XYZ file of C-alpha atoms in Angstrom:
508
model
C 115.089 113.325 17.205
C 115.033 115.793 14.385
C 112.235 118.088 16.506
C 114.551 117.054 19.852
C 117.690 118.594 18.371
C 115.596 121.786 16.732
C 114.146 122.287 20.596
C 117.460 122.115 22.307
C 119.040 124.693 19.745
C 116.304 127.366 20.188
C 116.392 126.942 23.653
C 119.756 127.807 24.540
C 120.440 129.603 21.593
C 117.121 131.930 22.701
C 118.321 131.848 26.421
C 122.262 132.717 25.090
C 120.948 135.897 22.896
C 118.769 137.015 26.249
C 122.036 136.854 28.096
C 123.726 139.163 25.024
C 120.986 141.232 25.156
C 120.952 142.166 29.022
C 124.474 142.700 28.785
C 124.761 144.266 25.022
C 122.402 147.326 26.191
C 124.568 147.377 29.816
C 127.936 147.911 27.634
C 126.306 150.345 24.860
C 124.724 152.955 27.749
C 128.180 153.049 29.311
C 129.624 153.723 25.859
C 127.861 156.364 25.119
C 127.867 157.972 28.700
C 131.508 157.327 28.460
C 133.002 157.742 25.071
C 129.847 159.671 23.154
C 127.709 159.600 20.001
C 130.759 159.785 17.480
C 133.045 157.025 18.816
C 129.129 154.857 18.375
C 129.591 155.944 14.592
C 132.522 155.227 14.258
C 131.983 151.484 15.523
C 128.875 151.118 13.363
C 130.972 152.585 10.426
C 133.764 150.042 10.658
C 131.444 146.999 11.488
C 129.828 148.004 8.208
C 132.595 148.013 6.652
C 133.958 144.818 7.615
C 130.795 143.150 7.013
C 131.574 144.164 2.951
C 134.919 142.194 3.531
C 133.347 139.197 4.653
C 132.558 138.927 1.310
C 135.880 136.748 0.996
C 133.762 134.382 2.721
C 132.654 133.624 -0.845
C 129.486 131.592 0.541
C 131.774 129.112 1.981
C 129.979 128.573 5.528
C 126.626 128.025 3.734
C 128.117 125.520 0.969
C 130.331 123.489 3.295
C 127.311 123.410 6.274
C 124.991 121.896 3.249
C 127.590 119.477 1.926
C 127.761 118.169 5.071
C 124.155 117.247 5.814
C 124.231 113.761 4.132
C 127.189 112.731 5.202
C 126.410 113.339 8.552
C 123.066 111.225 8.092
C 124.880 108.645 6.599
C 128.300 108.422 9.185
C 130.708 109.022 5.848
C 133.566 109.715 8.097
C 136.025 110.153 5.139
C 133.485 112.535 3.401
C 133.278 114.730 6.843
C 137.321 114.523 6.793
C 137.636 115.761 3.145
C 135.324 118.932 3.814
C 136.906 119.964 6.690
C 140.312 119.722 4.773
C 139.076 121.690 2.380
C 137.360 124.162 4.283
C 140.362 124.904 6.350
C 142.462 125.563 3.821
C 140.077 127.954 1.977
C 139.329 129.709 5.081
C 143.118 130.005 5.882
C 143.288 131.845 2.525
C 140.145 133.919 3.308
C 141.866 135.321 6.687
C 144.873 136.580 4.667
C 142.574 137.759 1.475
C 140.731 140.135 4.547
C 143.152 141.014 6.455
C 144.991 142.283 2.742
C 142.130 143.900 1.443
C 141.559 145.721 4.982
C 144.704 147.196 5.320
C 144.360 148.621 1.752
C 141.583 150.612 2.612
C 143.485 152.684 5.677
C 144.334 155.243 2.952
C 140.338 155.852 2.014
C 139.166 156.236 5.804
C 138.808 159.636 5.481
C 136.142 159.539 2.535
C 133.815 157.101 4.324
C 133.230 159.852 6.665
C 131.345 163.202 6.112
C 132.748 166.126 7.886
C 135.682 166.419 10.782
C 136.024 164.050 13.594
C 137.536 164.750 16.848
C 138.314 160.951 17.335
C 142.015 159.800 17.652
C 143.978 156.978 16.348
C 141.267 155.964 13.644
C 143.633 154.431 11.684
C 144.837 152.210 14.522
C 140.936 151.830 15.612
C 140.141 150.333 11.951
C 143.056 148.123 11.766
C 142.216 146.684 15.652
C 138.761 145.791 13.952
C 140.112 144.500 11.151
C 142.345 142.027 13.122
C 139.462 140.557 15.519
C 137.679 140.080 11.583
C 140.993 138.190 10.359
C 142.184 136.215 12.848
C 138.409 134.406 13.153
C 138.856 132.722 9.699
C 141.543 130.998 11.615
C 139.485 128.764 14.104
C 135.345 129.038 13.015
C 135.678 126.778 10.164
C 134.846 123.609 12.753
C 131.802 125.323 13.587
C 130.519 124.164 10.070
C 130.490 120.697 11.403
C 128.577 121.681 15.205
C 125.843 123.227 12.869
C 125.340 120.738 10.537
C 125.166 118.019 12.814
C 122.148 120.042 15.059
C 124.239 121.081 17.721
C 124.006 124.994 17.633
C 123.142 125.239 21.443
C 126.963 124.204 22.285
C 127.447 126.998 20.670
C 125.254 129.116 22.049
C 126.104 128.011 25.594
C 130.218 128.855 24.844
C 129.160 132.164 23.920
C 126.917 132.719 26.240
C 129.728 132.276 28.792
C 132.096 134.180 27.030
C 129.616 137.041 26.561
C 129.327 137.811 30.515
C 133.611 137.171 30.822
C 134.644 139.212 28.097
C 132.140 142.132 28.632
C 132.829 142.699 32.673
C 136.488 143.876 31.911
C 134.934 146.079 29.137
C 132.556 147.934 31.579
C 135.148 148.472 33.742
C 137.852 149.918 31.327
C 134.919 151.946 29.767
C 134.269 153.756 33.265
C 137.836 153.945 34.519
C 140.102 154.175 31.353
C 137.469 155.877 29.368
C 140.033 154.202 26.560
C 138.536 152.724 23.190
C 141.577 151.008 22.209
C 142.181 149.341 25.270
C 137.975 148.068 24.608
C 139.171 147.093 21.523
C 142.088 145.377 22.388
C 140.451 143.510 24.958
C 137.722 142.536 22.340
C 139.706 141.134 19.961
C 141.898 138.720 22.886
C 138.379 137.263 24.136
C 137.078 136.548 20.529
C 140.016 134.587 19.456
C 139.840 132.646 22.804
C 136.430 132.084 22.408
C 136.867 130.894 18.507
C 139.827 128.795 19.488
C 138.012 126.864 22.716
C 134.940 126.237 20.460
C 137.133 124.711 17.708
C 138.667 122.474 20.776
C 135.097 121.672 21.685
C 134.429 120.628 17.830
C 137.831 118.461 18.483
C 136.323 116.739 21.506
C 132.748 115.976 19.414
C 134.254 114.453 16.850
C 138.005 113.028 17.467
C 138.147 112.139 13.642
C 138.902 115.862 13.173
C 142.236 115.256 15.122
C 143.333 112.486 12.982
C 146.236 113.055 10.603
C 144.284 112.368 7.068
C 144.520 112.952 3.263
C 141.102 113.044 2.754
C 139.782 114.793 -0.488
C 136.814 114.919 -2.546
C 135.927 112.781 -5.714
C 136.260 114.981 -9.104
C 132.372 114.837 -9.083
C 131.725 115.883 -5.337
C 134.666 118.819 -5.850
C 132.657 120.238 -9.141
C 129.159 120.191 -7.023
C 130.595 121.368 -4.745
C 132.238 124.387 -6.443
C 129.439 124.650 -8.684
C 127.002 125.573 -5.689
C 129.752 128.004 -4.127
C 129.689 130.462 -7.211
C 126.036 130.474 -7.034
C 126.170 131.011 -3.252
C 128.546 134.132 -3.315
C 126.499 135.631 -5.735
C 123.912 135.553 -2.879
C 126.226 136.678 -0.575
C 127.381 139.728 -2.785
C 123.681 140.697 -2.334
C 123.200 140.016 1.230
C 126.540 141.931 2.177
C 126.084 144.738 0.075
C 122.193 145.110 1.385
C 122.704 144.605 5.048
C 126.233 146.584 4.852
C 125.782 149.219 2.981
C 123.491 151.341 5.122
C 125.832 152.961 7.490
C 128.347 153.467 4.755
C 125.633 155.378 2.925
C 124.722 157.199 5.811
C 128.080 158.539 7.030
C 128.926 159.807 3.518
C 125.810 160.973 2.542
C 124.392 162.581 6.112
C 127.489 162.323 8.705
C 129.278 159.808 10.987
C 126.910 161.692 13.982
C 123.942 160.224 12.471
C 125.197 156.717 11.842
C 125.521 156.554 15.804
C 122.130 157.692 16.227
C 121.036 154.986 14.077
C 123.431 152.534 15.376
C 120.827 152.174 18.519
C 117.837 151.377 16.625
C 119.975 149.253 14.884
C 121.374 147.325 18.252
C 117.459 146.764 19.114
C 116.955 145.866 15.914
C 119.693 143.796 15.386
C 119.392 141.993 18.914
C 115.427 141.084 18.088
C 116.379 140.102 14.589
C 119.442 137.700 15.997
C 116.962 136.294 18.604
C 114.500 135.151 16.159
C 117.253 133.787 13.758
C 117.999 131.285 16.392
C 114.537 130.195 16.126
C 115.045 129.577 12.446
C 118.693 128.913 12.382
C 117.910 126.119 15.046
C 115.787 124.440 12.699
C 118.194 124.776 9.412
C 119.912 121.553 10.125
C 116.321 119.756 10.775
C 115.218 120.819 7.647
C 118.232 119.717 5.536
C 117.186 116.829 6.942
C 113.614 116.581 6.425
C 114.783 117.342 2.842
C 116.925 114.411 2.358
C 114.279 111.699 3.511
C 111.045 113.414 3.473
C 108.093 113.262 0.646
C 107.236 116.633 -1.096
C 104.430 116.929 0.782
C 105.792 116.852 4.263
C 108.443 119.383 2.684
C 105.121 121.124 2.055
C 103.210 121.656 4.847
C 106.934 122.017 7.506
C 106.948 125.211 4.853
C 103.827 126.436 5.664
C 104.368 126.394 9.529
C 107.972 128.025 9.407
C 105.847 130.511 7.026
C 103.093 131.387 9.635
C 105.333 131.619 12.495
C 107.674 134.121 10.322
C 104.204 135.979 10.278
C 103.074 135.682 14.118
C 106.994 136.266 15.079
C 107.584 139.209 12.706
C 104.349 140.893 12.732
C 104.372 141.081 16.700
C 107.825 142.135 16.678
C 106.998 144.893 13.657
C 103.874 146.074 15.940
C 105.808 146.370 19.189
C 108.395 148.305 17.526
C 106.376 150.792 16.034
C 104.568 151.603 19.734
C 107.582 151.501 21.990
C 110.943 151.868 20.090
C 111.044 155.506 20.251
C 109.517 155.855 24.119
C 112.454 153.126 24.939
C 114.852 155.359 23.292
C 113.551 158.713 24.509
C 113.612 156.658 28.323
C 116.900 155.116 27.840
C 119.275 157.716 25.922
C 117.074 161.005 26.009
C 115.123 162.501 22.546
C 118.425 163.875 21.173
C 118.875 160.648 20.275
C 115.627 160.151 18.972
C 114.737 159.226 14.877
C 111.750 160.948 13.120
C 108.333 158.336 12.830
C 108.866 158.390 9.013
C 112.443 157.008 9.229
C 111.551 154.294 12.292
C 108.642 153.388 9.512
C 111.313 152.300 6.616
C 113.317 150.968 9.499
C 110.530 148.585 10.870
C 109.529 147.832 7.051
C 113.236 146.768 6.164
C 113.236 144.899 9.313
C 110.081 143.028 8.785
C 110.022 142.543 4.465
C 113.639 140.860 5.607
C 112.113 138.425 8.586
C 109.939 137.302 6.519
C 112.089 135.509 4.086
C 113.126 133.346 6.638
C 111.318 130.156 5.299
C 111.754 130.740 1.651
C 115.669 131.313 3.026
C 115.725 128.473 4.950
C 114.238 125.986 1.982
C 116.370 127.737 -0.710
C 119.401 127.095 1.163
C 119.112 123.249 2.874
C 117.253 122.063 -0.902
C 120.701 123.362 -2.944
C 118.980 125.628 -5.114
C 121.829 127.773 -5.231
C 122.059 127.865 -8.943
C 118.464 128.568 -9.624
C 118.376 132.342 -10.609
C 122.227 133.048 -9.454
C 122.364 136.131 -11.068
C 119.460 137.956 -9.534
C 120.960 138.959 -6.569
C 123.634 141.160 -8.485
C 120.535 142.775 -9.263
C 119.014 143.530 -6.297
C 122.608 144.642 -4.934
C 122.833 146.911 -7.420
C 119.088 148.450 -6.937
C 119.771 148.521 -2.939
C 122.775 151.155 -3.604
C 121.614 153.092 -6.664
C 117.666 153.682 -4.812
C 119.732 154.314 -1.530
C 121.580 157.206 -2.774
C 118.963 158.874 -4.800
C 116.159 158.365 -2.122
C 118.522 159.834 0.680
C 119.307 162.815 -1.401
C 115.347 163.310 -1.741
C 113.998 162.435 1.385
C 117.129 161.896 4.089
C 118.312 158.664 5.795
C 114.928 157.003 5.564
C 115.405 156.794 1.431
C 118.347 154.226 2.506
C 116.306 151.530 4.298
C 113.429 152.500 1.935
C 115.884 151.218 -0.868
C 116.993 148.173 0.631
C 112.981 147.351 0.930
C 112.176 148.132 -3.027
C 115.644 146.125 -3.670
C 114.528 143.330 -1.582
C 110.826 143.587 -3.233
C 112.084 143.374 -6.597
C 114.060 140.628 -6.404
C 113.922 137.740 -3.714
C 109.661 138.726 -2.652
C 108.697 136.917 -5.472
C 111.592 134.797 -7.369
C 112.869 132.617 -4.189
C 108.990 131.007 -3.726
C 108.713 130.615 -7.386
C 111.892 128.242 -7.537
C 111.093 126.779 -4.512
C 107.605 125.823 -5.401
C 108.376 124.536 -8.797
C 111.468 122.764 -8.135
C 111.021 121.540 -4.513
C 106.550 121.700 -4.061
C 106.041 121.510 -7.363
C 102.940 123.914 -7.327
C 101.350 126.637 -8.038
C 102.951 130.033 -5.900
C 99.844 131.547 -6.008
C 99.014 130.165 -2.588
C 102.019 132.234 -1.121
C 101.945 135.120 -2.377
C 98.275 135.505 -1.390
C 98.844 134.420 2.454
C 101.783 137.040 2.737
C 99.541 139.879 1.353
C 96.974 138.819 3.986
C 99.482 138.457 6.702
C 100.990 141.873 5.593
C 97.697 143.655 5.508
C 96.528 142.113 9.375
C 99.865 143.359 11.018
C 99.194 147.038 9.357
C 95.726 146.713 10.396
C 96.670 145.530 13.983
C 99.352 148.334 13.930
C 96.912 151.147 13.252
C 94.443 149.358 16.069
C 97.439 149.295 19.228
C 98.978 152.643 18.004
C 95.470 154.469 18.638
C 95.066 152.728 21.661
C 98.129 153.674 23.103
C 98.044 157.080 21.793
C 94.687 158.047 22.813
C 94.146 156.335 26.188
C 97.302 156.904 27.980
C 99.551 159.060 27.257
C 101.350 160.882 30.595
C 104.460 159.305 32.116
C 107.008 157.962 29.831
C 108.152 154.696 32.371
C 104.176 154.348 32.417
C 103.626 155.036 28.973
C 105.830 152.326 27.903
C 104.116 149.596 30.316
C 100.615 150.346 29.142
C 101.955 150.389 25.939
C 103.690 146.610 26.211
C 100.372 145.475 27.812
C 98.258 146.315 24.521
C 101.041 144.865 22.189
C 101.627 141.936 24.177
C 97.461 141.516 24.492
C 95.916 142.929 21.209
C 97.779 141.252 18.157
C 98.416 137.628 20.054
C 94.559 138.292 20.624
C 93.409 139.159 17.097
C 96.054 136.266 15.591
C 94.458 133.672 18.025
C 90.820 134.053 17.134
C 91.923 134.248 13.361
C 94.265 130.971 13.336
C 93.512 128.850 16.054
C 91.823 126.277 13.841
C 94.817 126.280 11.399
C 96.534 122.917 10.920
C 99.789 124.946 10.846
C 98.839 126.674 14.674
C 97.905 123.239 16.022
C 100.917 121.491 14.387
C 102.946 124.638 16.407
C 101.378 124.577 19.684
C 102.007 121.322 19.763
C 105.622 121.908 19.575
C 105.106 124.101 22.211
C 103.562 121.671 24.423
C 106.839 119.907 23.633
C 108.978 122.539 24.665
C 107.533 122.820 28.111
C 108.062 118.917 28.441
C 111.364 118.410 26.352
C 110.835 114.706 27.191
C 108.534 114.409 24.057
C 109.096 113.819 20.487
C 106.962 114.407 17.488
């Protein structure tokens, strides 16, 4: 049941981001035809920006989805009810503390962008962003419980729908209004009915939310529970100020022109990156599971396999990004839009070094371990900014990514295994760290191979460029990884879930 649930979540949830993705790049060309390069910076600016006030969040979704797991297993309906209680009220809170701290920063606008805009209504703009942030505390608390439980692909199938409603009516304003309010406006009605109808859905799954209760937490459960939120938000100060920081950097350092620029990278990027999550994100729930009822060495080996697909998943995605992202680009936008090979490089590193803490992520997260080493991620926050800003004053936007890689490196590479493996495997991390230099070293290797093939053999129209250029990254590394791994007992233990997939009837 636990590989059932797992299969059913990547499957819609992969077939829900394909839908977001056909119609994400639809709404962003007509953007940019319609509105231009600085409106784009201006979005990425502001979605940056309210991605640093989501750290009101505190860790909450991550806590409450873990503190959930057993009584889920277990049918502790009064358990369930006291969460939830709690959880609404903080998030209540969380909405206001936002939506506060948002409209304190209209006054500093200005400084977060380098150089004169010819954009009206910012202030307006920002606080229309900041609303469609707020007013989501209000309902996505229930999708704690939807999570928890294994059920991501309702989710994914809600927003799947509400992704094709709510971004017709965009496209259309875009090319008749040419009005970024009225996108804006109509952004922020659709989200809230989305949030609200998947909070009615979480009603409908389990009725005991409905019921008028008192439910509350033992003194013991509340201090746990507490106890693993303060480590959490330390993690989340890290992972905020990492992932957020970048176009902040970028339009005070280098201009709001270039954060647009970037901001399409960053949608393929960003799109590949949420596809695969749902992969792992499926299988969060299955492994809080596993955790709860399985023997250290099952924990083990189901470590190993999310591991080596991280690899295979990552490393593909790192190798087809280096060949084609900038011949999609230069094909899709035109080269004035185009980024230097050096800064796509720290790009595609930040991208992959990040993937491919997915299982160490995934174990630290559904084992508790929240407490283990809490104050290391204040540390790598504050390496990510204070590398970012000296390395883009040496060496331009690239030194930002490049410092969210040596902040990453320093910090979480090595000291998220080690806890896990002592406290969780209890062995030796030796193992790891030696099968992700190898893994590391085969995708450069297999980079190096495609990118002379595809340089040297064909080279002439850009539409056929990029197809002959797909071919050998689709063939070459899925080739080379084959021969290499086929005999593994992690591949096997894979393609036998993949066997699965294609008959869904079967469990393992």
């Amino acid at each position: 049941m636990r590989i059932q649930n797992s299969l059913n979540n990547m499957i819609f949830g992969i077939s829900g981001q394909i839908i977001s993705l056909v119609m994400g790049f639809v709404v962003r060309t007509v953007f940019i035809y319609t509105l231009g390069i600085e409106y784009l910076g201006v979005d990425g600016l502001f979605t940056s920006i309210l991605l640093m006030l989501s750290l009101a969040n505190l860790g909450f979704d991550t806590a409450m989805i873990y503190s959930l797991y057993k009584p889920l297993a277990e049918n502790d309906t009064y358990k369930i009810q006291a969460l939830m209680n709690l959880y609404k009220k903080a998030y209540r809170i969380i909405g206001l503390i936002v939506l506060t701290i948002g409209l304190s920063l209209l006054p500093f606008l200005p400084f977060l962008m380098n150089g004169d805009t010819n954009i009206k209504n910012i202030n307006l703009i920002y606080i229309l962003f900041l609303l469609q942030s707020a007013t989501s505390y209000y309902f996505v608390y229930k999708q704690s419980i939807i999570i928890a439980d294994q059920r991501n692909h309702v989710i994914s199938k809600i927003h799947s729908i509400f992704t094709i409603i709510s971004n017709i009516p965009l496209i259309i304003l875009l090319l008749t209004t040419r009005n970024y309010i009225a996108v804006l406006s109509t952004q922020v009605v659709f989200r809230i009915i989305e949030n609200a109808y998947i909070a009615n859905k979480a009603n409908k799954l389990y009725p005991f939310l409905k019921e008028s209760n008192n439910a509350s937490l033992a003194k013991e459960d509340r201090k746990l529970f507490y106890e693993n939120l303060y480590s959490l938000f330390l993690y989340k100060i890290s992972g905020v100020i990492i992932n957020g920081t970048d176009n902040i950097i970028i339009s005070i350092f280098a201009g709001i022109t270039w954060v647009g620029i970037y901001s399409n990278y960053l949608l393929i990027i960003s799109t590949i990156s949420t596809l695969i999550s749902y992969l792992f994100h499926s299988i969060t729930a299955s492994v809080g599971n596993l955790n709860v009822k399985e023997s250290k060495e099952k924990k083990y080996f189901i470590f190993r396999v999310i591991n080596f697909a991280n690899f295979w998943i990552y490393g593909f995605c790192a190798i087809c990004l280096w060949n084609l992202i900038n011949p999609f680009i230069s094909l899709w936008l035109g080269e004035q839009y185009l980024l230097d090979m050096f800064i796509v490089f720290a790009i595609i590193l930040s991208f992959y070094t990040a993937g491919m803490q997915n299982a160490t992520t995934t174990f630290r997260e559904t084992t508790g371990l929240f407490k283990k080493g809490k104050y290391r991620p204040l540390i790598a926050a504050g390496l990510n900014i204070i590398v970012s800003i000296v390395l883009i004053k040496f060496i331009g936007i690239a030194g930002v990514f490049l410092g969210t890689v040596i902040s990453r490196l320093c910090v979480y590479f090595w000291y998220d295994p080690f806890v896990i493996f002592k406290f969780v495997f209890y062995r030796s991390v030796k193992s790891h760290f030696i099968r992700y230099i190898s893994f590391t070293l085969l995708v450069v290797i297999t980079i190096v191979l495609t990118n002379f093939i595809g340089s040297n053999f064909f080279n002439s129209n850009a539409i056929i460029n990029i197809v002959f250029r797909s071919a050998i990254c689709l063939i070459v590394p899925n080739i080379i990884f084959l021969i290499l791994f086929r005999k593994s007992k992690e591949f096997l233990y894979l393609w036998k879930i993949v066997r699965n997939m294609a008959n869904k009837s079967q469990t393992i």
